[in-house]
Amino acid sequence: MNLLQQFFLSPVMQEILLPSFLIALIASSMSVMVLAHRLSFLTVGVSHTSLAGLGIAVMLSLPLLPTATVLAVVIALLLAVLPKRQGITEDTGTGLLFAGSMALGIILISKASKQDVDLFGLLFGNILTITSDELHWLLVIGSAIMLMFITMGRSWWSIAFDPVTAFAEGMRTSALRLFLYGAVGLSVIMCVKLAGIVLTTGMLVLPAACAWFWGRSLLSLWLFSVLFAGFGTASGMILSYAQDWPSGATIVMVLCVFFLSSWGMSWLMQHRHKL
Amino acid sequence: MSTPAVHLSNISFSANGITILENISLSLEAGHFIGIVGPNGAGKSTILSIIAGLIQPDHGHIDLMGQCLKRFNRHRLLKQIGYLHQLHDHEPHLPLTVREVVSMGLPNYGAPLWIPLRAEKKVLDALSFLDMQSHIDADFRSLSGGQRQCVRIARALVRKPEILLLDEPSAAMDSKRQQQLYALLRELCDREKTTVIMVEHDIAAITAHVDSVACLNKHIHYHAMKGEQIPEDIWHSMYGDHMHVIAHDHGCIGCQPVQNEACVDACMDEKS
């Protein structure tokens, strides 16, 4: 039996393929907007609030994923609203909430008993430990994100390009921005399960970063981004299975290789007449 | 008498304690082409931003196509407006074709992704209007400054607006393209009855095409209709005494015709 057969016949891999590809689809779709709106640092900030979410969930005996989801969305919405109203820059606001929630998480977790906390899984991701409840939760928030992306994607794209003109053309830019930040917050929570707090930003930046070299419209960028994330996830999972590497880190590493290859190919295509 | 397309009544606006606009009243019929001129900081862009609903005036009210512009109906009314601003310095370098940039101006652009826009003809028409149809598949980032400006104007036109607000549309354009643009806007006003409000610095370039010129510096110092001369003291009160109006041709609004018939260009020149 070759490696691929072993991989697809493995019961564990069969269980995690669906959630992994679901996360890849959501992350690649939202990564187009993360790059267009320059929200990479927001994804870093919101992903680190998961630690506070874990701390609160453990202290109050709440389910982890829903608690972290609520906290991530609240933080993302605060970051959409507060910097504008309080006259501080968005990256300062993100930095403050990022550091504050991280500190809160560490304090709360230090008070919890060690067997309640899978800190390694949260930091670096561990899709192998996904439960059926968590899978259902991911399906619900994944559907909500895709619904928002499909109904508001073009408006988000237009606002990213020229928010002033979009507003003057009658678009409800403030409301659309709130939905965008909320969707990014939800996407972060999905990615934390696969790639962990530390590598979530990679999942929400790299697919679109690869597609940036090839797409020329929202739809083509989206398509390329999904393709890169799909191939990256499949190859990363197979590689992690073969080498016994952590799956999240391997997927992000493969996407980094895709990015460098895209960059190189794009450069070669632009400069081939000079070579 | 028909309902004015744009009616401004006693508009005042200040920011950080500084008065930007004071008691602006203006009424424009459908198909009117007005040029707004004035020195830097006169409030020209601010008045366009107020009409476009981007900022709220401190006092006064705005009627667009007979309806008062309010917070609750703003989004509906603005669907009938084409707007071009001049703050393009921070435009992100998104990978976009010219086709997609122009499509963004369509009223249904924000529709869900499963609904096709079916706007090829409208986009092509808007680009053809500015002689840019051959660039429809070009990458927006690869265009020159003047070409990008044409694409932005095509975006404002693609929705076939009732009112077109243009803030220095000729920026980055060469003089030939500038004149083509003004002639096209004139045609748009005459043929489609579009009301055009255009802010420009170069009064000489626009006077042959517009129906009226409003001289703005906090308030409207003078609103000259076609064939009417703007007194020299108005220019001085707006720009200061060092300005000297030197020439004009017969068909334009603005300055005193000079004796020398060979001098056909209107311009304002600093006294040496």
XYZ file of N, CA, C and O in Angstrom, chain A residues 40-224:
740
model
N -4.030 42.174 8.444
C -3.179 41.074 8.935
C -2.944 41.194 10.441
O -3.020 40.202 11.177
N -2.668 42.415 10.910
C -2.372 42.596 12.337
C -3.628 42.348 13.173
O -3.536 41.874 14.311
N -4.790 42.653 12.594
C -6.053 42.380 13.307
C -6.175 40.876 13.569
O -6.576 40.461 14.662
N -5.797 40.056 12.585
C -5.903 38.601 12.771
C -4.940 38.134 13.873
O -5.271 37.228 14.633
N -3.767 38.779 13.960
C -2.824 38.440 15.039
C -3.463 38.773 16.387
O -3.480 37.948 17.311
N -4.006 39.987 16.481
C -4.609 40.443 17.735
C -5.774 39.568 18.166
O -5.836 39.124 19.320
N -6.679 39.298 17.212
C -7.885 38.532 17.569
C -7.522 37.087 17.911
O -8.097 36.497 18.829
N -6.548 36.506 17.193
C -6.198 35.110 17.485
C -5.648 34.980 18.913
O -5.906 33.988 19.600
N -4.923 35.989 19.373
C -4.371 35.913 20.731
C -5.434 36.074 21.813
O -5.208 35.708 22.963
N -6.606 36.635 21.431
C -7.689 36.718 22.428
C -8.236 35.326 22.750
O -8.932 35.151 23.753
N -7.929 34.353 21.863
C -8.390 32.979 22.133
C -7.838 32.482 23.462
O -8.463 31.660 24.144
N -6.665 32.967 23.823
C -6.064 32.553 25.081
C -6.922 33.044 26.256
O -7.167 32.302 27.211
N -7.385 34.306 26.130
C -8.294 34.825 27.160
C -9.596 34.030 27.139
O -10.174 33.720 28.196
N -10.058 33.681 25.917
C -11.281 32.870 25.783
C -11.134 31.540 26.491
O -12.044 31.086 27.202
N -9.960 30.919 26.299
C -9.695 29.633 26.959
C -9.703 29.808 28.477
O -10.321 29.011 29.202
N -9.041 30.879 28.941
C -8.977 31.148 30.382
C -10.368 31.336 30.968
O -10.715 30.727 32.000
N -11.191 32.152 30.318
C -12.555 32.416 30.804
C -13.372 31.123 30.784
O -14.107 30.805 31.730
N -13.248 30.360 29.688
C -14.011 29.108 29.561
C -13.644 28.142 30.680
O -14.519 27.497 31.271
N -12.348 28.041 30.979
C -11.896 27.115 32.022
C -12.368 27.580 33.396
O -12.891 26.797 34.199
N -12.230 28.881 33.664
C -12.622 29.417 34.981
C -14.118 29.288 35.231
O -14.559 29.006 36.348
N -14.923 29.528 34.178
C -16.379 29.513 34.357
C -17.027 28.209 33.893
O -18.260 28.131 33.793
N -16.207 27.241 33.555
C -16.677 25.936 33.059
C -17.624 26.085 31.870
O -18.707 25.492 31.812
N -17.196 26.871 30.909
C -17.985 27.078 29.687
C -17.335 26.295 28.544
O -16.139 25.990 28.613
N -18.092 25.981 27.492
C -17.459 25.318 26.339
C -16.451 26.256 25.682
O -16.733 27.452 25.499
N -15.278 25.709 25.330
C -14.178 26.550 24.861
C -14.490 27.295 23.567
O -14.365 28.519 23.493
N -14.893 26.529 22.533
C -15.023 27.146 21.206
C -16.083 28.260 21.166
O -15.803 29.362 20.668
N -17.304 28.034 21.710
C -18.283 29.143 21.703
C -17.815 30.352 22.509
O -18.012 31.496 22.081
N -17.145 30.096 23.637
C -16.659 31.225 24.458
C -15.619 32.036 23.690
O -15.685 33.266 23.624
N -14.673 31.308 23.075
C -13.624 31.990 22.301
C -14.235 32.723 21.113
O -13.789 33.816 20.750
N -15.282 32.131 20.516
C -15.925 32.763 19.349
C -16.549 34.097 19.743
O -16.342 35.122 19.072
N -17.305 34.083 20.826
C -17.973 35.316 21.274
C -16.934 36.389 21.577
O -17.047 37.543 21.133
N -15.885 35.984 22.296
C -14.857 36.955 22.670
C -14.153 37.520 21.426
O -13.930 38.738 21.324
N -13.849 36.655 20.469
C -13.148 37.103 19.247
C -14.010 38.093 18.468
O -13.509 39.116 17.979
N -15.307 37.805 18.361
C -16.188 38.705 17.599
C -16.319 40.048 18.326
O -16.251 41.116 17.700
N -16.462 39.992 19.659
C -16.577 41.240 20.433
C -15.322 42.084 20.255
O -15.383 43.292 19.985
N -14.163 41.443 20.363
C -12.890 42.171 20.223
C -12.768 42.751 18.810
O -12.379 43.913 18.618
N -13.120 41.940 17.801
C -13.020 42.417 16.409
C -13.934 43.617 16.184
O -13.535 44.604 15.553
N -15.151 43.564 16.721
C -16.085 44.678 16.547
C -15.592 45.921 17.290
O -15.714 47.044 16.789
N -15.022 45.702 18.476
C -14.459 46.842 19.218
C -13.343 47.510 18.403
O -13.247 48.735 18.346
N -12.544 46.683 17.750
C -11.450 47.231 16.951
C -11.959 47.957 15.707
O -11.296 48.848 15.172
N -13.146 47.578 15.261
C -13.736 48.275 14.107
C -14.275 49.637 14.515
O -14.262 50.577 13.737
N -14.750 49.733 15.761
C -15.463 50.940 16.190
C -14.574 51.889 16.996
O -14.529 53.085 16.725
N -13.853 51.338 17.985
C -13.158 52.202 18.942
C -12.080 53.122 18.362
O -12.089 54.317 18.644
N -11.146 52.607 17.533
C -10.099 53.505 17.057
C -10.667 54.735 16.360
O -10.163 55.840 16.521
N -11.758 54.531 15.587
C -12.368 55.627 14.836
C -12.947 56.672 15.795
O -12.813 57.870 15.584
N -13.600 56.182 16.847
C -14.281 57.108 17.767
C -13.326 57.767 18.754
O -13.528 58.895 19.162
N -12.303 57.010 19.189
C -11.429 57.528 20.239
C -10.171 58.198 19.708
O -9.324 58.630 20.478
N -10.045 58.258 18.393
C -8.918 58.984 17.802
C -7.578 58.296 17.971
O -6.543 58.955 17.946
N -7.589 56.964 18.181
C -6.300 56.256 18.206
C -6.200 55.432 16.923
O -7.213 55.087 16.328
N -4.979 55.138 16.522
C -4.852 54.402 15.265
C -5.263 52.948 15.480
O -5.243 52.443 16.606
N -5.627 52.315 14.357
C -6.158 50.952 14.439
C -5.101 49.970 14.954
O -5.401 49.076 15.745
N -3.849 50.157 14.526
C -2.835 49.191 14.971
C -2.510 49.385 16.455
O -2.200 48.415 17.154
N -2.642 50.634 16.958
C -2.443 50.842 18.400
C -3.543 50.118 19.171
O -3.273 49.415 20.160
N -4.789 50.285 18.713
C -5.925 49.616 19.360
C -5.756 48.108 19.346
O -5.982 47.425 20.356
N -5.324 47.571 18.191
C -5.124 46.120 18.087
C -4.036 45.671 19.055
O -4.188 44.673 19.761
N -2.941 46.429 19.095
C -1.831 46.089 19.994
C -2.264 46.074 21.445
O -1.910 45.155 22.206
N -3.080 47.070 21.824
C -3.549 47.151 23.213
C -4.421 45.959 23.584
O -4.215 45.299 24.612
N -5.406 45.679 22.724
C -6.323 44.567 23.022
C -5.601 43.219 22.960
O -5.885 42.310 23.733
N -4.666 43.115 22.048
C -3.866 41.902 21.879
C -3.083 41.624 23.173
O -3.184 40.545 23.784
N -2.369 42.643 23.646
C -1.551 42.473 24.856
C -2.445 42.239 26.080
O -2.171 41.345 26.908
N -3.529 43.015 26.178
C -4.428 42.895 27.337
C -5.072 41.535 27.429
O -5.105 40.908 28.504
N -5.588 41.049 26.284
C -6.282 39.752 26.322
C -5.301 38.605 26.548
O -5.614 37.616 27.214
N -4.100 38.761 26.011
C -3.050 37.744 26.218
C -2.700 37.667 27.713
O -2.617 36.572 28.291
N -2.523 38.834 28.339
C -2.178 38.887 29.762
C -3.302 38.273 30.604
O -3.050 37.473 31.521
N -4.560 38.629 30.259
C -5.714 38.076 30.981
C -5.741 36.554 30.860
O -5.948 35.831 31.844
N -5.500 36.075 29.630
C -5.505 34.628 29.389
C -4.459 33.915 30.219
O -4.732 32.881 30.846
N -3.251 34.465 30.254
C -2.153 33.828 31.005
C -2.489 33.773 32.499
O -2.289 32.736 33.156
N -3.046 34.889 33.020
C -3.402 34.917 34.452
C -4.472 33.867 34.757
O -4.350 33.083 35.694
N -5.526 33.827 33.937
C -6.622 32.881 34.183
C -6.151 31.435 34.063
O -6.503 30.581 34.867
N -5.331 31.171 33.031
C -4.863 29.794 32.821
C -3.939 29.360 33.951
O -3.950 28.191 34.362
N -3.149 30.299 34.493
C -2.234 29.936 35.582
C -3.001 29.479 36.827
O -2.470 28.763 37.669
N -4.269 29.901 36.926
C -5.092 29.517 38.074
C -5.841 28.197 37.843
O -6.447 27.643 38.753
N -5.856 27.749 36.574
C -6.612 26.530 36.261
C -5.725 25.304 36.454
O -4.495 25.399 36.412
N -6.373 24.137 36.644
C -5.574 22.919 36.790
C -5.064 22.497 35.414
O -5.703 22.748 34.387
N -3.886 21.879 35.388
C -3.196 21.605 34.123
C -3.986 20.685 33.194
O -3.932 20.819 31.982
N -4.763 19.715 33.759
C -5.462 18.773 32.883
C -6.638 19.414 32.127
O -7.146 18.854 31.165
N -7.079 20.620 32.581
C -8.183 21.307 31.893
C -7.721 22.048 30.640
O -8.523 22.478 29.829
N -6.410 22.230 30.517
C -5.919 23.139 29.475
C -5.002 22.431 28.489
O -3.994 21.861 28.882
N -5.401 22.467 27.190
C -4.519 21.955 26.146
C -3.809 23.168 25.528
O -4.166 23.626 24.440
N -2.838 23.680 26.270
C -2.184 24.921 25.855
C -1.406 24.732 24.552
O -1.430 25.598 23.675
N -0.746 23.579 24.413
C 0.051 23.312 23.212
C -0.858 23.290 21.973
O -0.554 23.879 20.933
N -2.015 22.623 22.120
C -2.969 22.544 21.008
C -3.483 23.913 20.619
O -3.666 24.212 19.441
N -3.716 24.764 21.618
C -4.235 26.107 21.340
C -3.174 26.972 20.673
O -3.460 27.732 19.745
N -1.948 26.847 21.121
C -0.884 27.691 20.571
C -0.484 27.266 19.160
O -0.258 28.105 18.297
N -0.402 25.959 18.927
C 0.136 25.493 17.645
C -0.877 24.730 16.793
O -0.565 24.299 15.693
N -2.096 24.570 17.311
C -3.144 23.903 16.540
C -3.055 22.398 16.622
O -1.960 21.833 16.653
N -4.210 21.764 16.688
C -4.227 20.301 16.669
C -5.600 19.842 16.195
O -6.519 19.634 16.970
N -5.710 19.701 14.896
C -6.991 19.331 14.294
C -7.380 17.885 14.653
O -8.545 17.513 14.601
N -6.355 17.104 15.051
C -6.622 15.690 15.383
C -7.517 15.549 16.618
O -8.186 14.540 16.787
N -7.540 16.593 17.447
C -8.322 16.490 18.693
C -9.746 17.049 18.531
O -10.459 17.203 19.516
N -10.160 17.339 17.319
C -11.473 17.948 17.121
C -12.597 16.970 17.525
O -12.553 15.784 17.180
N -13.561 17.490 18.265
C -14.701 16.654 18.688
C -15.873 16.915 17.738
O -15.861 17.876 16.965
N -16.904 16.070 17.839
C -18.050 16.265 16.934
C -18.792 17.562 17.260
O -19.298 18.238 16.371
N -18.840 17.942 18.545
C -19.465 19.222 18.916
C -18.718 20.393 18.290
O -19.316 21.348 17.793
N -17.393 20.285 18.352
C -16.577 21.366 17.774
C -16.762 21.432 16.258
O -16.835 22.509 15.673
N -16.868 20.251 15.633
C -17.077 20.213 14.182
C -18.409 20.878 13.820
O -18.489 21.667 12.871
N -19.452 20.577 14.604
C -20.755 21.211 14.352
C -20.664 22.727 14.512
O -21.231 23.482 13.728
N -19.942 23.142 15.538
C -19.786 24.580 15.780
C -19.043 25.243 14.613
O -19.429 26.306 14.133
N -17.982 24.556 14.144
C -17.232 25.107 13.009
C -18.107 25.180 11.758
O -18.003 26.119 10.961
N -18.987 24.178 11.565
C -19.887 24.193 10.404
C -20.840 25.393 10.480
O -21.110 26.043 9.472
N -21.320 25.672 11.682
C -22.254 26.797 11.851
C -21.548 28.118 11.554
O -22.024 28.927 10.729
N -20.390 28.351 12.178
C -19.742 29.657 11.948
C -19.148 29.733 10.530
O -19.136 30.801 9.924
N -18.742 28.576 10.003
C -18.246 28.562 8.612
C -19.349 28.965 7.639
O -19.114 29.745 6.708
N -20.555 28.458 7.867
C -21.685 28.816 6.986
C -21.997 30.301 7.109
O -22.286 30.967 6.103
N -21.954 30.819 8.343
C -22.226 32.256 8.552
C -21.203 33.113 7.814
O -21.556 34.103 7.162
N -19.928 32.705 7.881
C -18.871 33.484 7.204
C -19.089 33.450 5.690
O -19.022 34.486 5.011
N -19.353 32.251 5.146
C -19.521 32.143 3.694
C -20.735 32.935 3.218
O -20.718 33.533 2.140
N -21.794 32.915 4.020
C -22.990 33.683 3.667
C -22.656 35.175 3.592
O -23.038 35.875 2.641
N -21.912 35.650 4.597
C -21.512 37.072 4.596
C -20.592 37.364 3.411
O -20.737 38.384 2.742
N -19.662 36.449 3.154
C -18.703 36.677 2.060
C -19.422 36.758 0.711
O -19.147 37.636 -0.109
N -20.364 35.851 0.510
C -21.047 35.813 -0.790
C -21.986 37.014 -0.956
O -22.091 37.588 -2.038
N -22.650 37.413 0.119
C -23.601 38.525 -0.024
C -22.909 39.898 0.030
O -23.402 40.839 -0.581
N -21.795 39.997 0.738
C -21.178 41.317 0.895
C -19.792 41.434 0.258
O -19.167 42.489 0.322
N -19.322 40.342 -0.351
C -17.951 40.315 -0.873
C -17.641 41.476 -1.805
O -16.603 42.135 -1.677
N -18.528 41.731 -2.755
C -18.267 42.805 -3.725
C -18.223 44.164 -3.025
O -17.396 45.010 -3.356
N -19.128 44.366 -2.059
C -19.142 45.652 -1.344
C -17.854 45.820 -0.535
O -17.255 46.900 -0.531
N -17.418 44.757 0.134
C -16.151 44.810 0.898
C -14.996 45.163 -0.028
O -14.113 45.938 0.304
N -15.025 44.576 -1.222
C -13.970 44.789 -2.215
C -13.956 46.247 -2.672
O -12.906 46.880 -2.769
N -15.159 46.768 -2.918
C -15.282 48.156 -3.362
C -14.806 49.116 -2.269
O -14.123 50.105 -2.548
N -15.141 48.822 -1.027
C -14.718 49.676 0.094
C -13.193 49.619 0.257
O -12.559 50.628 0.563
N -12.623 48.437 0.036
C -11.160 48.313 0.145
C -10.483 49.191 -0.894
O -9.457 49.815 -0.628
N -11.060 49.270 -2.072
C -10.444 50.029 -3.164
C -10.601 51.531 -2.953
O -9.637 52.290 -3.069
N -11.808 51.984 -2.643
C -12.049 53.422 -2.496
C -13.258 53.656 -1.582
O -14.389 53.763 -2.061
N -13.017 53.729 -0.265
C -14.147 53.847 0.669
C -14.939 55.150 0.514
O -16.148 55.152 0.709
N -14.257 56.215 0.117
C -14.947 57.512 -0.013
C -15.973 57.444 -1.147
O -17.143 57.803 -0.979
N -15.516 56.969 -2.302
C -16.437 56.871 -3.441
C -17.540 55.856 -3.149
O -18.704 56.089 -3.490
N -17.182 54.746 -2.511
C -18.197 53.729 -2.187
C -19.304 54.337 -1.333
O -20.495 54.108 -1.574
N -18.920 55.147 -0.354
C -19.927 55.797 0.506
C -20.766 56.773 -0.310
O -21.998 56.799 -0.208
N -20.079 57.575 -1.148
C -20.799 58.576 -1.953
C -21.711 57.909 -2.975
O -22.634 58.545 -3.478
N -21.442 56.663 -3.301
C -22.306 55.945 -4.236
C -23.476 55.270 -3.536
O -24.223 54.515 -4.145
N -23.602 55.497 -2.231
C -24.766 54.998 -1.508
C -24.540 53.704 -0.747
O -25.489 53.101 -0.254
N -23.273 53.264 -0.635
C -23.003 52.028 0.113
C -23.007 52.314 1.615
O -22.522 53.366 2.040
N -23.518 51.373 2.399
C -23.533 51.554 3.861
C -22.192 51.062 4.405
O -22.073 49.950 4.931
N -21.196 51.902 4.258
C -19.822 51.469 4.523
C -19.569 51.111 5.992
O -18.838 50.163 6.264
N -20.171 51.856 6.932
C -19.919 51.566 8.358
C -20.456 50.191 8.735
O -19.773 49.398 9.392
N -21.689 49.898 8.317
C -22.293 48.596 8.637
C -21.513 47.467 7.963
O -21.242 46.428 8.574
N -21.124 47.704 6.708
C -20.382 46.670 5.968
C -19.033 46.387 6.633
O -18.586 45.241 6.694
N -18.421 47.434 7.156
C -17.132 47.293 7.848
C -17.301 46.466 9.133
O -16.469 45.617 9.445
N -18.403 46.690 9.839
C -18.658 45.905 11.060
C -18.800 44.425 10.727
O -18.250 43.554 11.399
N -19.576 44.138 9.672
C -19.741 42.733 9.258
C -18.401 42.124 8.845
O -18.121 40.967 9.145
N -17.581 42.922 8.160
C -16.267 42.422 7.732
C -15.413 42.038 8.942
O -14.838 40.940 8.991
N -15.353 42.928 9.933
C -14.539 42.650 11.116
C -15.097 41.441 11.871
O -14.333 40.620 12.383
N -16.423 41.360 11.949
C -17.045 40.204 12.604
C -16.678 38.910 11.898
O -16.327 37.903 12.529
N -16.729 38.942 10.551
C -16.397 37.740 9.772
C -14.928 37.370 9.945
O -14.585 36.185 10.025
N -14.057 38.385 10.025
C -12.626 38.095 10.243
C -12.445 37.456 11.621
O -11.697 36.482 11.780
N -13.149 37.989 12.635
C -13.082 37.418 13.990
C -13.498 35.952 13.997
O -12.824 35.100 14.590
N -14.591 35.639 13.305
C -15.059 34.245 13.236
C -14.054 33.367 12.491
O -13.799 32.219 12.889
N -13.479 33.911 11.407
C -12.509 33.121 10.634
C -11.287 32.782 11.472
O -10.723 31.681 11.362
N -10.878 33.732 12.304
C -9.718 33.506 13.167
C -9.966 32.295 14.065
O -9.113 31.413 14.202
N -11.163 32.230 14.652
C -11.481 31.120 15.558
C -11.423 29.781 14.825
O -10.931 28.779 15.350
N -11.916 29.773 13.573
C -11.862 28.527 12.795
C -10.420 28.095 12.566
O -10.075 26.920 12.685
N -9.575 29.084 12.230
C -8.181 28.753 11.905
C -7.385 28.336 13.133
O -6.430 27.566 13.021
N -7.764 28.847 14.317
C -7.029 28.501 15.542
C -7.073 26.990 15.770
O -6.103 26.381 16.212
N -8.198 26.375 15.419
C -8.325 24.922 15.630
C -7.320 24.155 14.769
O -6.769 23.145 15.183
N -7.087 24.662 13.536
C -6.179 23.955 12.623
C -4.721 24.369 12.830
O -3.840 23.522 12.905
N -4.498 25.676 12.911
C -3.113 26.152 12.890
C -2.637 26.720 14.224
O -1.460 27.042 14.361
N -3.555 26.880 15.180
C -3.157 27.429 16.475
C -3.044 28.952 16.446
O -3.026 29.567 15.376
N -2.972 29.522 17.659
C -2.897 30.982 17.781
C -1.713 31.535 16.983
O -1.824 32.526 16.271
N -0.604 30.850 17.089
C 0.635 31.391 16.524
C 0.610 31.428 14.995
O 1.132 32.358 14.374
N -0.044 30.429 14.359
C 0.035 30.333 12.899
C -1.261 30.709 12.183
O -1.341 30.607 10.959
N -2.259 31.167 12.939
C -3.538 31.530 12.319
C -3.375 32.599 11.242
O -3.981 32.519 10.177
N -2.549 33.587 11.527
C -2.354 34.671 10.552
C -1.850 34.109 9.218
O -2.230 34.594 8.152
N -1.025 33.070 9.288
C -0.531 32.446 8.057
C -1.675 31.928 7.205
O -1.709 32.144 5.984
N -2.656 31.292 7.832
C -3.808 30.749 7.092
C -4.664 31.871 6.505
O -5.322 31.682 5.496
N -4.679 33.019 7.185
C -5.550 34.119 6.742
C -4.826 35.146 5.874
O -5.409 36.165 5.516
N -3.572 34.895 5.578
C -2.834 35.830 4.726
C -2.271 35.122 3.491
O -2.388 35.609 2.361
N -1.678 33.935 3.711
C -0.917 33.304 2.632
C -1.730 32.910 1.394
O -1.260 33.121 0.274
N -2.942 32.322 1.519
C -3.649 31.931 0.280
C -3.865 33.113 -0.671
O -3.579 33.022 -1.864
N -4.342 34.238 -0.140
C -4.569 35.405 -1.012
C -3.247 36.020 -1.455
O -3.150 36.555 -2.556
N -2.223 35.937 -0.586
C -0.907 36.486 -0.970
C -0.370 35.733 -2.189
O 0.224 36.337 -3.090
N -0.603 34.408 -2.239
C -0.194 33.616 -3.416
C -1.032 34.034 -4.630
O -0.515 34.206 -5.736
N -2.348 34.201 -4.390
C -3.272 34.512 -5.497
C -3.040 35.913 -6.053
O -3.373 36.191 -7.204
N -2.485 36.794 -5.214
C -2.279 38.212 -5.599
C -1.493 38.321 -6.907
O -1.642 39.265 -7.662
N -0.606 37.342 -7.177
C 0.225 37.402 -8.375
C -0.539 37.006 -9.627
O -0.097 37.265 -10.737
N -1.685 36.346 -9.472
C -2.367 35.773 -10.639
C -3.764 36.350 -10.887
O -4.228 36.382 -12.013
N -4.460 36.761 -9.838
C -5.837 37.253 -9.998
C -5.873 38.667 -10.542
O -4.946 39.451 -10.329
N -6.925 38.996 -11.279
C -7.099 40.355 -11.802
C -8.498 40.908 -11.498
O -8.905 41.913 -12.046
N -9.248 40.190 -10.662
C -10.574 40.665 -10.253
C -10.898 39.939 -8.951
O -10.197 38.995 -8.569
N -11.965 40.366 -8.298
C -12.338 39.719 -7.041
C -12.574 38.220 -7.246
O -12.062 37.391 -6.488
N -13.321 37.876 -8.300
C -13.664 36.460 -8.502
C -12.436 35.619 -8.819
O -12.279 34.512 -8.297
N -11.539 36.140 -9.675
C -10.361 35.334 -10.020
C -9.415 35.233 -8.813
O -8.822 34.176 -8.575
N -9.306 36.296 -8.028
C -8.480 36.238 -6.812
C -9.022 35.196 -5.848
O -8.281 34.411 -5.254
N -10.321 35.216 -5.689
C -10.983 34.274 -4.770
C -10.721 32.839 -5.219
O -10.340 31.986 -4.421
N -10.906 32.615 -6.535
C -10.710 31.268 -7.076
C -9.271 30.794 -6.857
O -9.029 29.687 -6.368
N -8.311 31.649 -7.196
C -6.897 31.281 -7.013
C -6.593 31.044 -5.529
O -5.870 30.111 -5.177
